[in-house]
Amino acid sequence: MESTSKELAIKSFQAVGFPTSKMEEWKYTSLKTLNDIAWNWQELGLTVAETNGLEIISLQDLLNQSKVFQKVWNAKDPILDQNPFYDLNKKLCQSPLVLWVKQGVKVENPINLTYVLKGIEANTAFQAKLIVFVESGAELSIVESASSEKSKTLVSSYVQEIFLSEKAKLTYLKEQDLSDETTHIDQTFVFQEGESHAETFTLSLNGGIVRNNLHFYINGEQVVSNLNGLYVPAGHQLMDSHTIVDHRMPNSESNEFYKGILMDHSTGVFNGKIFVRKDAQKTNAFQSCRNVLASNKATMNTKPQLEIWADDVKCSHGTTTGQLNEESLFYMRSRGISLQAAKTLLLLAFAQEVIDKIPFETVKQELSEKIIGKIKASNDLTI
């Protein structure tokens, strides 16, 4: 029966197919070529170290033990099930990793979560799911790393569903360092109740095609949602960030801050949507996306969007795409700094504004080193 259910789910997805550029939401990130491959569909398990204050539990047990979670789980927006990637993931992921932090518990150290695609056959399409439930007044930090094996054609579909109760706090950092043969579709859904605080960092370092969908649902007052992103594609890599922040209640705040460094023949996409519903008066919602084309062959596509039905709000959005300041480059060169070193320092300084926001010192140091290495390895760094 389970095998039949899996086969039906796959056939249902295949009938729709991987999205192409004919679909507005995938205009710059066509996955058309993936429809020509016979994929081996598998579920991927996630691994996390046991930590005091954190409970790892099955989804069914959590539903049975917590009426609060049962309520928010059943109240999810039904539009999620109209997403072919989400729907397939829902049907194929029978054993999601479920993390539960009970009321008032503050997990002291960040937990390390690994998403590894190694030692597997080529042409494999993975489904993985993470569910996080943070009860009222509880706090949790997650540092996640995603990696994959080179020379193996892989598709990765990863869904995270995060539920923050009243006054809960979450810091979630994800570092994506995947092979050029990997297509990674990451879908993060964050549901926030009153006075909760979410801080996310999406750091895309490598991957053939990396698509990040972040959807935030503001379901209470005095909510804070901070979305930080940094992407550094090179070669022919494509990195696509799609965000939705849906303000449904009054007196809340969201801040989006994304930066991109694009090298060689790479492509970047940023599509950020902010919705402020009729009842969401006194909302503050801000969005910023800044990009540097470190090569005249790189391409950046941006589309910020605001839809506001309330009248007492403060909202803004803006995107910029350009090259590094030639005067700054000349100044550094006049003081004996080599051209390559000057370019590297200026590009790292551009990224630093996002890096400085990261609360984990070890991650900040490692990230800076990886970005420096990637800039130095660029084959076509023209400024």
CSV table of C-alpha atoms in Angstrom, one decimal, residues 124-307:
chain,number,residue,atom,x,y,z
A,124,THR,CA,18.4,10.7,-7.3
A,125,ALA,CA,15.6,13.1,-6.2
A,126,PHE,CA,15.5,13.6,-2.4
A,127,GLN,CA,12.7,14.7,-0.2
A,128,ALA,CA,13.4,15.9,3.3
A,129,LYS,CA,11.3,17.6,6.0
A,130,LEU,CA,12.0,19.4,9.3
A,131,ILE,CA,9.3,20.4,11.7
A,132,VAL,CA,10.0,22.8,14.6
A,133,PHE,CA,7.6,23.6,17.4
A,134,VAL,CA,8.8,26.2,19.9
A,135,GLU,CA,6.3,26.7,22.8
A,136,SER,CA,5.6,30.0,24.5
A,137,GLY,CA,8.5,31.8,26.0
A,138,ALA,CA,11.0,29.1,24.7
A,139,GLU,CA,14.1,29.8,22.7
A,140,LEU,CA,16.1,27.8,20.1
A,141,SER,CA,19.0,28.4,17.7
A,142,ILE,CA,19.7,26.1,14.7
A,143,VAL,CA,22.9,26.1,12.6
A,144,GLU,CA,22.3,24.0,9.5
A,145,SER,CA,24.7,22.9,6.8
A,146,ALA,CA,23.7,21.4,3.5
A,147,SER,CA,26.3,19.7,1.3
A,148,SER,CA,26.3,17.3,-1.7
A,149,GLU,CA,28.6,15.1,-3.6
A,150,LYS,CA,30.3,16.3,-6.8
A,151,SER,CA,29.8,14.5,-10.2
A,152,LYS,CA,26.4,13.2,-9.1
A,153,THR,CA,23.2,14.7,-10.7
A,154,LEU,CA,20.9,15.3,-7.8
A,155,VAL,CA,17.6,17.0,-7.0
A,156,SER,CA,16.9,18.1,-3.4
A,157,SER,CA,13.5,19.2,-2.2
A,158,TYR,CA,13.6,20.3,1.4
A,159,VAL,CA,10.7,21.6,3.4
A,160,GLN,CA,10.8,23.2,6.9
A,161,GLU,CA,7.6,24.1,8.8
A,162,ILE,CA,8.3,26.2,11.9
A,163,PHE,CA,5.8,27.2,14.5
A,164,LEU,CA,6.6,29.9,17.1
A,165,SER,CA,4.2,30.3,20.0
A,166,GLU,CA,3.7,33.5,22.0
A,167,LYS,CA,7.0,35.1,23.0
A,168,ALA,CA,9.0,32.3,21.5
A,169,LYS,CA,12.4,33.1,19.9
A,170,LEU,CA,14.2,31.3,17.1
A,171,THR,CA,17.4,32.0,15.3
A,172,TYR,CA,17.8,29.8,12.2
A,173,LEU,CA,21.0,29.8,10.0
A,174,LYS,CA,21.3,27.7,7.0
A,175,GLU,CA,24.5,27.4,5.0
A,176,GLN,CA,24.1,25.9,1.5
A,177,ASP,CA,27.4,24.6,0.1
A,178,LEU,CA,26.3,22.1,-2.6
A,179,SER,CA,27.9,20.8,-5.8
A,180,ASP,CA,27.3,22.2,-9.3
A,181,GLU,CA,25.4,19.0,-10.2
A,182,THR,CA,22.8,19.6,-7.5
A,183,THR,CA,19.5,21.4,-7.9
A,184,HIS,CA,18.2,22.4,-4.4
A,185,ILE,CA,14.7,23.6,-3.7
A,186,ASP,CA,14.4,24.9,-0.2
A,187,GLN,CA,10.9,25.8,1.2
A,188,THR,CA,10.7,27.4,4.6
A,189,PHE,CA,7.3,28.2,6.2
A,190,VAL,CA,7.4,30.2,9.5
A,191,PHE,CA,4.1,30.7,11.5
A,192,GLN,CA,4.5,33.3,14.2
A,193,GLU,CA,2.1,34.0,17.1
A,194,GLY,CA,2.1,37.2,19.3
A,195,GLU,CA,5.4,38.7,20.5
A,196,SER,CA,7.5,35.9,18.9
A,197,HIS,CA,10.8,36.7,17.3
A,198,ALA,CA,12.3,35.0,14.3
A,199,GLU,CA,15.8,35.7,12.9
A,200,THR,CA,16.8,33.7,9.7
A,201,PHE,CA,20.0,33.7,7.7
A,202,THR,CA,20.1,32.0,4.3
A,203,LEU,CA,23.6,31.7,3.1
A,204,SER,CA,24.0,30.3,-0.4
A,205,LEU,CA,27.6,29.6,-1.2
A,206,ASN,CA,27.4,26.9,-3.9
A,207,GLY,CA,25.0,24.8,-6.0
A,208,GLY,CA,24.1,24.4,-9.6
A,209,ILE,CA,20.6,25.8,-9.0
A,210,VAL,CA,19.6,26.9,-5.6
A,211,ARG,CA,16.0,28.1,-5.0
A,212,ASN,CA,15.0,29.4,-1.6
A,213,ASN,CA,11.4,30.1,-0.8
A,214,LEU,CA,10.8,31.7,2.6
A,215,HIS,CA,7.2,32.3,3.7
A,216,PHE,CA,6.4,34.1,6.9
A,217,TYR,CA,2.9,34.3,8.4
A,218,ILE,CA,2.4,36.9,11.0
A,219,ASN,CA,-0.5,35.7,13.1
A,220,GLY,CA,-0.1,37.9,16.2
A,221,GLU,CA,0.7,41.4,17.5
A,222,GLN,CA,4.2,42.6,18.4
A,223,VAL,CA,5.9,40.0,16.2
A,224,VAL,CA,9.4,40.6,14.8
A,225,SER,CA,10.5,38.8,11.6
A,226,ASN,CA,14.0,39.3,10.3
A,227,LEU,CA,15.1,37.7,7.1
A,228,ASN,CA,18.8,38.0,6.2
A,229,GLY,CA,20.3,36.5,3.0
A,230,LEU,CA,23.6,36.3,1.2
A,231,TYR,CA,24.3,34.6,-2.1
A,232,VAL,CA,27.6,34.4,-4.0
A,233,PRO,CA,27.1,32.4,-7.2
A,234,ALA,CA,30.0,31.9,-9.7
A,235,GLY,CA,30.6,29.9,-12.8
A,236,HIS,CA,27.2,29.1,-14.3
A,237,GLN,CA,25.5,28.8,-10.9
A,238,LEU,CA,21.9,30.2,-10.4
A,239,MET,CA,20.7,31.3,-7.0
A,240,ASP,CA,17.1,32.4,-6.6
A,241,SER,CA,15.5,33.9,-3.5
A,242,HIS,CA,11.7,34.2,-3.3
A,243,THR,CA,10.3,35.6,0.0
A,244,ILE,CA,6.8,36.3,1.2
A,245,VAL,CA,6.0,38.1,4.4
A,246,ASP,CA,2.3,38.1,5.2
A,247,HIS,CA,1.2,40.5,7.9
A,248,ARG,CA,-2.2,39.4,9.1
A,249,MET,CA,-2.3,41.2,12.5
A,250,PRO,CA,-1.5,44.7,13.7
A,251,ASN,CA,1.6,46.1,15.4
A,252,SER,CA,4.3,43.9,14.0
A,253,GLU,CA,7.6,44.4,12.2
A,254,SER,CA,9.5,42.6,9.4
A,255,ASN,CA,12.9,43.4,8.0
A,256,GLU,CA,14.4,41.8,4.9
A,257,PHE,CA,18.1,42.4,4.1
A,258,TYR,CA,19.6,40.5,1.2
A,259,LYS,CA,22.9,40.9,-0.6
A,260,GLY,CA,24.4,39.2,-3.6
A,261,ILE,CA,27.9,39.0,-5.1
A,262,LEU,CA,27.7,37.6,-8.7
A,263,MET,CA,30.7,36.3,-10.5
A,264,ASP,CA,31.6,34.8,-13.9
A,265,HIS,CA,28.5,33.8,-15.9
A,266,SER,CA,26.2,33.3,-12.8
A,267,THR,CA,22.6,34.4,-12.4
A,268,GLY,CA,20.8,35.8,-9.3
A,269,VAL,CA,17.1,36.2,-8.7
A,270,PHE,CA,15.3,38.1,-5.9
A,271,ASN,CA,11.6,38.3,-5.7
A,272,GLY,CA,10.3,39.7,-2.4
A,273,LYS,CA,6.6,40.1,-1.6
A,274,ILE,CA,5.1,41.9,1.4
A,275,PHE,CA,1.4,41.6,2.1
A,276,VAL,CA,-0.2,43.9,4.7
A,277,ARG,CA,-3.8,42.7,5.3
A,278,LYS,CA,-6.7,45.1,6.2
A,279,ASP,CA,-6.5,44.3,9.9
A,280,ALA,CA,-2.7,44.7,10.1
A,281,GLN,CA,-2.6,48.4,11.0
A,282,LYS,CA,0.6,49.9,12.4
A,283,THR,CA,2.7,47.4,10.5
A,284,ASN,CA,6.4,48.2,9.8
A,285,ALA,CA,7.7,46.3,6.9
A,286,PHE,CA,11.0,46.9,5.2
A,287,GLN,CA,12.8,45.2,2.4
A,288,SER,CA,16.3,45.8,0.9
A,289,CYS,CA,18.2,43.8,-1.8
A,290,ARG,CA,21.6,45.0,-2.9
A,291,ASN,CA,23.8,43.3,-5.5
A,292,VAL,CA,27.3,43.6,-7.0
A,293,LEU,CA,28.0,42.3,-10.5
A,294,ALA,CA,31.7,41.3,-10.1
A,295,SER,CA,31.7,40.2,-13.8
A,296,ASN,CA,30.1,41.9,-16.8
A,297,LYS,CA,28.8,38.5,-17.8
A,298,ALA,CA,26.8,38.0,-14.6
A,299,THR,CA,23.0,38.7,-14.5
A,300,MET,CA,20.7,39.8,-11.6
A,301,ASN,CA,16.9,39.8,-11.8
A,302,THR,CA,15.0,41.6,-9.0
A,303,LYS,CA,11.3,42.1,-8.4
A,304,PRO,CA,10.2,43.7,-5.1
A,305,GLN,CA,6.5,43.8,-4.4
A,306,LEU,CA,4.2,45.4,-1.9
A,307,GLU,CA,0.5,44.8,-1.5
